[in-house]
């Protein structure tokens, strides 16, 4: 008779969520190694809270097989969770669905599947769609919509109005794509003047649009950075880079709070350890991320510790170029009290950096 030893380890109190470790078996014929399965492991991604708000790491632009992406919606959610994000929006194209013959032709379906997974795994999933038209209008994400099917109309301005009637936040996507030119066309000026565009991508996928941070300042738009992911995040970033994300300063971790923060434009675009947004938020992120210990006051010998996952780049005194402050490392340096430090990874406007003192 087969000798059976079963060790049941209830590791997590969640039941019914696929990918959750509930039991571990070891018998004469089967040894299980759940530690080789990364499904239940999430990367810690530390960006500090500021000004009494929670700093949520968000991606407001992601595709699935329901448009031209490569992943099923629930996997897109799992992937974002594993990458350390707090919020993901599924924003499949309305107008471009190469797989539509294979899949149910319902524009709400990808979000339904994604939200079900988000509910099971404690991940906030925002319902969105990408209104996908040629330039001059270009592409816009409608976030927090109720019914994506109603956006499938010929007139793009009518699609935007429909999304707005559903309470949507409208994000202008990749203004510099596909013609390598970032242009505000009259249609955008008109929509912005009417309060029909609320945010704009300073960064999309692997492109930044340096002028766009000035637009966000001039027109009061929320600066955003998103992946616009179609394939696998592991292939795109492979652990070496943080995936692009929009930092949202929210009152709490709920959909309502994220929406409130977006409409209040409390965001910073974060890509490749570059932070772009209002100077107030950038300075607050610097102060909350770095701590300083004075070793010798007269000689100005200090230790600076970076308590975040952002690589800060700093320049001061006689330094000819920036030096990095790596995540969770301490750097010893000479920095006298009152010395101005330039943070060349913190961009409040085109060709401008945050300059501040650390003590
Ligand atoms: Zn897209």
XYZ file of C-alpha atoms and ligand atoms in Angstrom:
360
model
C 0.000 0.000 0.000
C 1.215 3.416 -0.921
C 2.511 5.379 2.006
C 1.082 8.823 1.834
C 2.180 11.869 3.682
C 0.190 14.932 3.044
C 1.166 18.231 4.523
C -1.509 20.817 4.205
C -0.294 24.320 4.581
C -2.839 27.027 4.466
C -0.554 29.868 3.531
C -3.100 32.456 2.569
C -6.632 32.988 3.760
C -7.910 33.504 0.221
C -9.834 30.621 -1.271
C -11.089 30.272 -4.788
C -8.504 32.600 -6.319
C -6.541 30.660 -8.896
C -2.810 30.680 -8.275
C -3.207 30.768 -4.503
C -1.134 28.247 -2.564
C -3.489 26.217 -0.408
C -1.895 22.803 -0.026
C 1.455 21.168 -0.460
C 1.847 17.462 -1.141
C 4.843 15.189 -0.640
C 4.517 11.442 -1.034
C 6.683 8.621 -2.370
C 5.771 9.414 -5.940
C 5.251 13.182 -5.998
C 7.297 15.943 -4.412
C 5.864 19.387 -4.909
C 8.013 22.513 -5.014
C 5.614 25.448 -4.739
C 8.563 27.762 -4.175
C 9.460 27.255 -7.851
C 6.138 28.760 -8.831
C 6.240 32.553 -8.723
C 2.466 32.994 -9.008
C 2.063 34.067 -5.409
C 5.080 36.354 -5.220
C 4.844 40.073 -5.747
C 7.745 42.432 -6.196
C 7.854 45.130 -3.537
C 7.938 48.477 -5.251
C 8.586 51.227 -2.739
C 7.638 54.808 -3.548
C 6.842 56.760 -0.372
C 3.518 58.372 0.513
C 3.500 62.175 0.439
C 1.438 65.051 1.833
C -0.904 62.722 3.701
C -1.825 60.819 0.535
C -1.146 57.224 -0.400
C 1.188 56.954 -3.397
C -0.425 54.388 -5.720
C 1.567 52.900 -8.580
C -0.741 52.729 -11.584
C -0.816 51.763 -15.245
C -3.728 53.361 -17.089
C -3.014 51.889 -20.516
C -2.967 48.118 -21.164
C -4.200 45.818 -23.902
C -5.363 42.206 -23.980
C -6.249 39.667 -26.685
C -9.623 41.379 -26.837
C -7.911 44.022 -28.976
C -4.354 43.566 -30.287
C -2.631 42.438 -27.072
C -1.133 38.996 -26.462
C -2.467 38.238 -23.006
C -5.806 37.150 -21.565
C -7.202 39.911 -19.309
C -6.824 38.032 -16.010
C -3.142 37.406 -16.762
C -2.671 41.130 -17.424
C -3.962 41.767 -13.904
C -1.760 39.058 -12.345
C 1.265 40.431 -14.159
C 0.678 43.974 -12.871
C 0.177 42.617 -9.337
C 3.443 40.655 -9.576
C 5.273 43.740 -10.875
C 4.270 45.587 -7.701
C 1.598 47.876 -9.142
C -1.541 48.857 -7.203
C -3.873 49.782 -10.062
C -4.278 48.728 -13.682
C -6.740 49.899 -16.328
C -7.612 47.566 -19.184
C -8.000 49.823 -22.224
C -8.586 47.713 -25.324
C -9.075 49.551 -28.598
C -12.676 50.129 -29.655
C -11.830 50.431 -33.353
C -9.005 47.912 -33.729
C -9.785 44.308 -32.778
C -7.810 41.911 -34.984
C -8.966 38.922 -32.899
C -12.655 39.787 -32.984
C -13.577 36.746 -35.074
C -12.209 34.500 -32.325
C -13.661 36.313 -29.355
C -17.016 37.542 -28.235
C -17.637 40.869 -29.883
C -18.512 42.651 -26.655
C -16.358 45.649 -25.758
C -17.019 45.118 -22.031
C -15.785 41.527 -21.899
C -12.047 42.089 -21.278
C -12.816 44.380 -18.366
C -15.318 41.904 -16.906
C -12.689 39.145 -16.884
C -9.980 41.460 -15.557
C -12.139 42.875 -12.774
C -13.153 39.409 -11.641
C -9.470 38.557 -11.222
C -8.785 41.891 -9.574
C -11.549 41.250 -7.029
C -10.114 37.791 -6.270
C -6.556 39.012 -5.833
C -7.134 42.388 -4.181
C -5.959 44.390 -7.194
C -7.794 47.495 -8.307
C -8.857 47.233 -11.960
C -10.201 50.339 -13.704
C -12.603 49.846 -16.580
C -11.422 51.642 -19.694
C -11.345 51.694 -23.489
C -9.071 53.283 -26.031
C -10.818 55.510 -28.555
C -8.476 54.917 -31.480
C -8.578 57.433 -34.336
C -6.028 58.887 -36.728
C -4.253 62.135 -36.064
C -5.078 64.959 -35.621
C -7.300 63.560 -32.845
C -5.187 60.449 -32.217
C -5.864 58.018 -29.383
C -7.609 58.738 -26.103
C -8.292 56.448 -23.163
C -11.663 56.735 -21.513
C -11.204 55.564 -17.913
C -13.893 54.695 -15.322
C -16.524 54.065 -18.021
C -19.688 52.042 -17.446
C -20.442 50.606 -20.899
C -17.725 50.371 -23.556
C -20.172 49.227 -26.257
C -21.667 52.713 -26.366
C -18.313 54.150 -27.467
C -18.487 52.237 -30.753
C -19.775 55.182 -32.796
C -18.539 56.787 -35.999
C -17.959 60.331 -34.793
C -14.963 60.348 -32.404
C -16.204 63.480 -30.636
C -19.503 61.716 -29.997
C -17.544 58.781 -28.516
C -15.757 61.201 -26.168
C -19.067 62.823 -25.200
C -20.572 59.399 -24.510
C -17.593 58.487 -22.293
C -17.911 61.814 -20.454
C -21.612 61.198 -19.876
C -20.537 57.959 -18.165
C -18.246 59.966 -15.866
C -15.002 59.177 -17.696
C -11.576 60.652 -17.125
C -10.131 61.265 -20.608
C -6.426 60.642 -21.084
C -4.741 61.818 -24.294
C -2.406 59.004 -25.296
C 1.084 59.223 -26.803
C 0.829 62.720 -28.401
C 4.143 62.124 -30.234
C 3.112 58.856 -31.888
C 3.068 57.661 -34.669
C 4.700 60.522 -36.623
C 7.479 61.506 -34.174
C 5.877 64.903 -33.732
C 4.079 66.155 -30.628
C 1.429 68.612 -31.751
C -1.570 70.164 -30.047
C -4.066 70.410 -32.873
C -7.095 72.736 -32.760
C -9.313 69.754 -31.864
C -7.259 69.206 -28.684
C -7.283 72.894 -27.758
C -11.034 72.865 -28.172
C -11.518 69.704 -26.096
C -9.169 70.993 -23.367
C -10.966 74.362 -23.281
C -14.256 72.514 -22.794
C -12.781 70.380 -19.986
C -13.033 67.210 -22.083
C -9.385 66.093 -21.769
C -8.080 65.636 -18.231
C -4.705 63.923 -18.516
C -1.920 63.379 -21.039
C 0.858 60.829 -21.465
C 4.277 62.394 -20.920
C 5.605 58.897 -21.489
C 4.222 55.877 -23.339
C 5.850 52.444 -23.606
C 9.455 53.485 -24.364
C 8.978 57.045 -25.629
C 8.924 60.324 -23.760
C 7.469 63.544 -25.095
C 9.493 66.344 -23.438
C 7.165 69.194 -24.393
C 4.135 67.511 -22.934
C 5.074 68.301 -19.329
C 4.820 71.992 -20.297
C 1.368 71.357 -21.766
C 0.255 69.626 -18.594
C 1.395 72.673 -16.602
C -0.137 75.202 -19.014
C -3.496 73.470 -19.446
C -3.851 71.873 -16.014
C -3.707 68.272 -17.264
C -2.586 65.318 -15.155
C 0.831 64.057 -16.354
C 0.780 60.281 -16.924
C 3.265 57.522 -17.778
C 1.932 54.156 -18.910
C 3.131 50.978 -20.578
C 0.535 50.690 -23.374
C 1.518 47.081 -22.944
C 0.583 44.546 -25.629
C 3.040 41.679 -24.964
C 4.487 40.384 -21.711
C 5.873 42.815 -19.136
C 8.622 40.268 -18.371
C 9.770 40.554 -21.980
C 9.491 44.343 -22.050
C 11.197 45.140 -18.747
C 12.607 41.791 -17.580
C 13.220 42.963 -14.044
C 16.006 45.358 -14.994
C 13.811 48.429 -15.280
C 10.753 49.550 -13.411
C 7.836 49.480 -15.793
C 6.523 52.962 -16.602
C 3.827 54.020 -14.165
C 1.665 56.914 -13.152
C 2.061 57.762 -9.474
C -1.297 58.794 -8.067
C -1.605 60.544 -4.692
C -4.906 59.239 -3.406
C -6.793 59.592 -0.130
C -7.197 55.805 0.040
C -6.858 52.638 -2.006
C -10.262 52.622 -3.686
C -11.511 53.267 -7.204
C -13.375 56.388 -6.045
C -10.207 57.776 -4.433
C -8.115 57.095 -7.571
C -10.746 58.853 -9.675
C -10.864 61.829 -7.296
C -7.058 62.113 -7.347
C -6.909 61.951 -11.154
C -9.523 64.678 -11.606
C -7.624 66.734 -8.977
C -4.489 66.140 -11.159
C -2.468 64.704 -8.240
C -0.135 62.602 -10.418
C 3.511 62.250 -11.358
C 4.740 60.389 -14.437
C 7.447 57.861 -13.526
C 9.552 56.153 -16.179
C 13.098 54.814 -16.156
C 13.507 56.406 -12.704
C 12.615 59.808 -14.144
C 9.867 61.697 -12.336
C 7.941 64.338 -14.251
C 5.188 66.446 -12.735
C 4.435 69.421 -10.526
C 7.478 70.675 -8.629
C 5.560 70.450 -5.345
C 5.043 66.688 -5.733
C 8.554 66.030 -7.019
C 10.102 67.858 -4.063
C 7.821 65.990 -1.671
C 8.862 62.657 -3.223
C 12.559 63.587 -2.892
C 12.170 64.589 0.761
C 10.149 61.481 1.613
C 12.545 59.144 -0.205
C 15.883 60.414 1.068
C 17.188 60.591 4.598
C 20.378 62.304 5.661
C 22.777 61.693 8.561
C 25.391 64.311 9.392
C 28.766 62.728 10.173
C 30.858 65.902 10.445
C 29.040 69.219 10.458
C 32.122 71.425 9.957
C 33.463 69.426 7.018
C 30.012 68.733 5.636
C 30.451 64.960 5.640
C 27.047 63.305 5.380
C 25.415 60.027 4.534
C 22.426 60.127 2.178
C 20.152 57.070 2.164
C 17.641 56.388 -0.580
C 14.636 54.611 0.955
C 12.778 54.125 -2.335
C 12.965 52.065 -5.514
C 13.563 55.188 -7.629
C 17.186 55.780 -8.682
C 17.750 59.486 -7.954
C 20.393 61.336 -9.975
C 22.030 64.237 -8.167
C 24.531 66.941 -9.032
C 26.037 69.547 -6.679
C 29.177 71.469 -5.884
C 31.964 70.692 -8.307
C 30.365 67.559 -9.787
C 30.479 67.730 -13.587
C 27.767 65.124 -14.053
C 25.063 63.455 -11.988
C 25.790 60.620 -9.609
C 23.188 57.989 -8.807
C 21.599 57.355 -5.447
C 20.590 53.720 -5.754
C 17.531 52.196 -4.086
C 18.091 51.236 -0.454
C 21.737 52.251 -0.456
C 23.611 54.881 1.485
C 26.139 57.216 -0.099
C 28.794 59.076 1.931
C 29.716 62.459 0.472
C 30.743 66.037 1.179
C 27.706 68.249 1.176
C 27.726 71.339 3.349
C 24.502 72.625 4.883
C 22.538 74.832 2.494
C 24.185 73.419 -0.649
C 21.801 73.345 -3.594
C 21.393 69.883 -5.103
C 20.080 69.441 -8.648
C 17.970 66.337 -9.196
C 18.457 65.583 -12.883
C 15.853 62.791 -12.802
C 13.122 65.152 -11.528
C 11.589 67.232 -14.320
C 8.925 69.848 -13.497
C 9.114 71.488 -16.976
C 10.952 70.943 -20.242
C 14.735 71.258 -19.746
C 14.279 72.111 -16.067
C 15.257 70.102 -12.983
C 14.268 70.289 -9.346
C 16.874 72.120 -7.272
C 16.641 71.875 -3.508
C 18.693 71.613 -0.331
C 18.860 68.440 1.730
C 19.909 70.124 4.996
Zn -2.973 51.708 -26.565
